[in-house]
mmCIF file of C-alpha atoms and ligand atoms in Angstrom:
data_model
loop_
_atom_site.group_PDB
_atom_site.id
_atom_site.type_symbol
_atom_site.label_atom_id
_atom_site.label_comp_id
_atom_site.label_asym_id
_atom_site.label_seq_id
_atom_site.Cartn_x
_atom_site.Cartn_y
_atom_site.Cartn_z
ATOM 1 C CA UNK A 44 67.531 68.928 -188.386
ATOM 2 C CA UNK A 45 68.823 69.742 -191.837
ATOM 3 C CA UNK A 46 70.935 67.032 -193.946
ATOM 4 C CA UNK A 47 73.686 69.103 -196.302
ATOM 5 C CA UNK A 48 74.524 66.711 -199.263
ATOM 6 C CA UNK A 49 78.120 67.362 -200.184
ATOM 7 C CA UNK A 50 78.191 68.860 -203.436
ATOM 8 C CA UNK A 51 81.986 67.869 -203.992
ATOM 9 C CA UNK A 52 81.286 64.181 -203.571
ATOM 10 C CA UNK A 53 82.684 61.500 -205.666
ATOM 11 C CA UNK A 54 81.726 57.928 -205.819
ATOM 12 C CA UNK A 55 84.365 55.747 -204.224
ATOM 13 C CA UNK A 56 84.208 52.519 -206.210
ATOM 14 C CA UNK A 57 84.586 49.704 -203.571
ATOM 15 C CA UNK A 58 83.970 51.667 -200.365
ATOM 16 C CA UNK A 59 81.249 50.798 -197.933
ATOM 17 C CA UNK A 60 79.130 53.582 -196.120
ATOM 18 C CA UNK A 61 79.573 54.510 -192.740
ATOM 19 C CA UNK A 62 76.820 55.980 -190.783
ATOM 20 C CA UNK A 63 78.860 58.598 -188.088
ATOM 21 C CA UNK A 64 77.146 59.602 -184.571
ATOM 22 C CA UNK A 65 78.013 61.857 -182.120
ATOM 23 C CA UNK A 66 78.960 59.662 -179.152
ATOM 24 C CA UNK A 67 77.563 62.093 -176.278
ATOM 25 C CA UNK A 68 73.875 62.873 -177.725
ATOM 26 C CA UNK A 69 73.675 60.433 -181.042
ATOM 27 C CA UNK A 70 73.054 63.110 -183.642
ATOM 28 C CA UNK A 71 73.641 62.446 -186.659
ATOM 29 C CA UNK A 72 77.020 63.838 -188.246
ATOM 30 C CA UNK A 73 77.751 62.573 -191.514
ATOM 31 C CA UNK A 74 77.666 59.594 -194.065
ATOM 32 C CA UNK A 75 80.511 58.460 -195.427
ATOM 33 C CA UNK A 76 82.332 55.830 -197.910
ATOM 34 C CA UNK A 77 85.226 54.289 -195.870
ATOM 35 C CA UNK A 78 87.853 52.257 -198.016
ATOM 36 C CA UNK A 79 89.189 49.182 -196.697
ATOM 37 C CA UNK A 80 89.276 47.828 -192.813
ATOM 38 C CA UNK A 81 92.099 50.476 -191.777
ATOM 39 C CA UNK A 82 91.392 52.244 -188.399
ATOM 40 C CA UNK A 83 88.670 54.860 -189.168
ATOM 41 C CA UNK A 84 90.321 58.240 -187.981
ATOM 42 C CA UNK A 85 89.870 60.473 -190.586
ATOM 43 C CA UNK A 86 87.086 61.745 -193.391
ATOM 44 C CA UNK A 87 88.262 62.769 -196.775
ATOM 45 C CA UNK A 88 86.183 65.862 -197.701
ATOM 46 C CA UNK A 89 85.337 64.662 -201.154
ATOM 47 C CA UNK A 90 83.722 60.843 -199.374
ATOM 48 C CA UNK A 91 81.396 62.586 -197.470
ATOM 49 C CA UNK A 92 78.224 62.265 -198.925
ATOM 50 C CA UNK A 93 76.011 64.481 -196.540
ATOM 51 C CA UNK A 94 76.043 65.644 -193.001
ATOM 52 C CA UNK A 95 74.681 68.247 -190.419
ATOM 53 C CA UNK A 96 76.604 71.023 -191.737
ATOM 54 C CA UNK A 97 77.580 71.996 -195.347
ATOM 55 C CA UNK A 98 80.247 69.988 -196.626
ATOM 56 C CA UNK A 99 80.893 72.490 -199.920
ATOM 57 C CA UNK A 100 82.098 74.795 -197.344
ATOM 58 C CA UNK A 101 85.626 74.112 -195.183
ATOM 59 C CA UNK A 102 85.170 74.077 -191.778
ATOM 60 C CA UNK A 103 87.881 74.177 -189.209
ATOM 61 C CA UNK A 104 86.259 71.784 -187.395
ATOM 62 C CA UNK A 105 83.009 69.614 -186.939
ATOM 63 C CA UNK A 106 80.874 70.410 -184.351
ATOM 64 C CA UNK A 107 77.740 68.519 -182.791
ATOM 65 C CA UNK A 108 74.912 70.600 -184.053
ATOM 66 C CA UNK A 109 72.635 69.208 -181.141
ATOM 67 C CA UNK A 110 75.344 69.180 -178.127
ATOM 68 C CA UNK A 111 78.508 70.988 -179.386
ATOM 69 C CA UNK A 112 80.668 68.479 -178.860
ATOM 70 C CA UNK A 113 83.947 69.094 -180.993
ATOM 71 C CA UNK A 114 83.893 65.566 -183.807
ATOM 72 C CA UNK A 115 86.575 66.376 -186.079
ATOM 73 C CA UNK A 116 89.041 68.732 -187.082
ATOM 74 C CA UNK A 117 89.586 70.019 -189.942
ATOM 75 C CA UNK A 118 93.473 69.614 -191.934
ATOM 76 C CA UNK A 119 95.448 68.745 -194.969
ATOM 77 C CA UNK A 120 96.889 64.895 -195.455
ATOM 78 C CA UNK A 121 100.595 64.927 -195.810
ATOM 79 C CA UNK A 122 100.868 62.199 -198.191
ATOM 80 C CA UNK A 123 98.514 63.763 -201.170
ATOM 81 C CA UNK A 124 97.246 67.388 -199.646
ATOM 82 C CA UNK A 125 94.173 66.338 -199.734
ATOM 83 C CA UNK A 126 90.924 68.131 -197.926
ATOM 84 C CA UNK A 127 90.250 66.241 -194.481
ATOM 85 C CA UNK A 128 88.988 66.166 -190.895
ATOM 86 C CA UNK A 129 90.672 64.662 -188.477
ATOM 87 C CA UNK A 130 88.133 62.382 -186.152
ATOM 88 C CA UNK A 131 88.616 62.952 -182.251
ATOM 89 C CA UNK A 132 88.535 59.336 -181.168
ATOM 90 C CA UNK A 133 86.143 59.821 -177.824
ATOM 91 C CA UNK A 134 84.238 62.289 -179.738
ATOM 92 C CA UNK A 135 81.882 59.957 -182.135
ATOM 93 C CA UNK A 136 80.188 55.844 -183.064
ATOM 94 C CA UNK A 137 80.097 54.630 -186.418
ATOM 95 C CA UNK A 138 77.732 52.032 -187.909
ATOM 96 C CA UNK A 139 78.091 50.657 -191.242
ATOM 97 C CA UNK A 140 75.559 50.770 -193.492
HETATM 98 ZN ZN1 ZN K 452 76.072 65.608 -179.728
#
């Protein structure tokens, strides 16, 4: 399977990385650098650091690549617009890094 690094992202100073599966079949979905101990329920486009599809594209959502299981959705926060996907709670595991 092909790993997309994200072209658009930035190093998040203090973050740890988060290894995301999808929950049905395992595949790998994306790394990411997760801020703080706050409930993980969504990805900022620009802390993705790779994934199964290509990150310096929007997509309007995040599918399994191996099973097709819907991971995310794609939106826009509220609080500072920013580029994110929105993670569907059943839908994934994460593993820090
Ligand atoms: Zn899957």
């Amino acid at each position: 399977m092909e790993i997309f690094k994200n072209p658009n992202c930035r190093k998040i100073r203090g973050s740890h990385i988060l290894d995301v599966v999808c929950a049905q079949c395992k595949c790998f979905i994306a790394k990411y650098q997760k801020v703080g101990e706050t409930n993980f329920v969504k990805m900022y486009n620009d802390r993705i650091i790779e994934g199964c599809v290509d990150f310096s594209q929007y997509h309007g959502a995040i599918f399994c690549p191996n099973c097709g299981e819907r991971i995310a959705t794609r939106y826009v926060t509220k609080i500072d617009k920013q580029e994110a996907y929105r993670l569907v709670p059943s839908a994934f595991n994460k593993k820090r890094v």
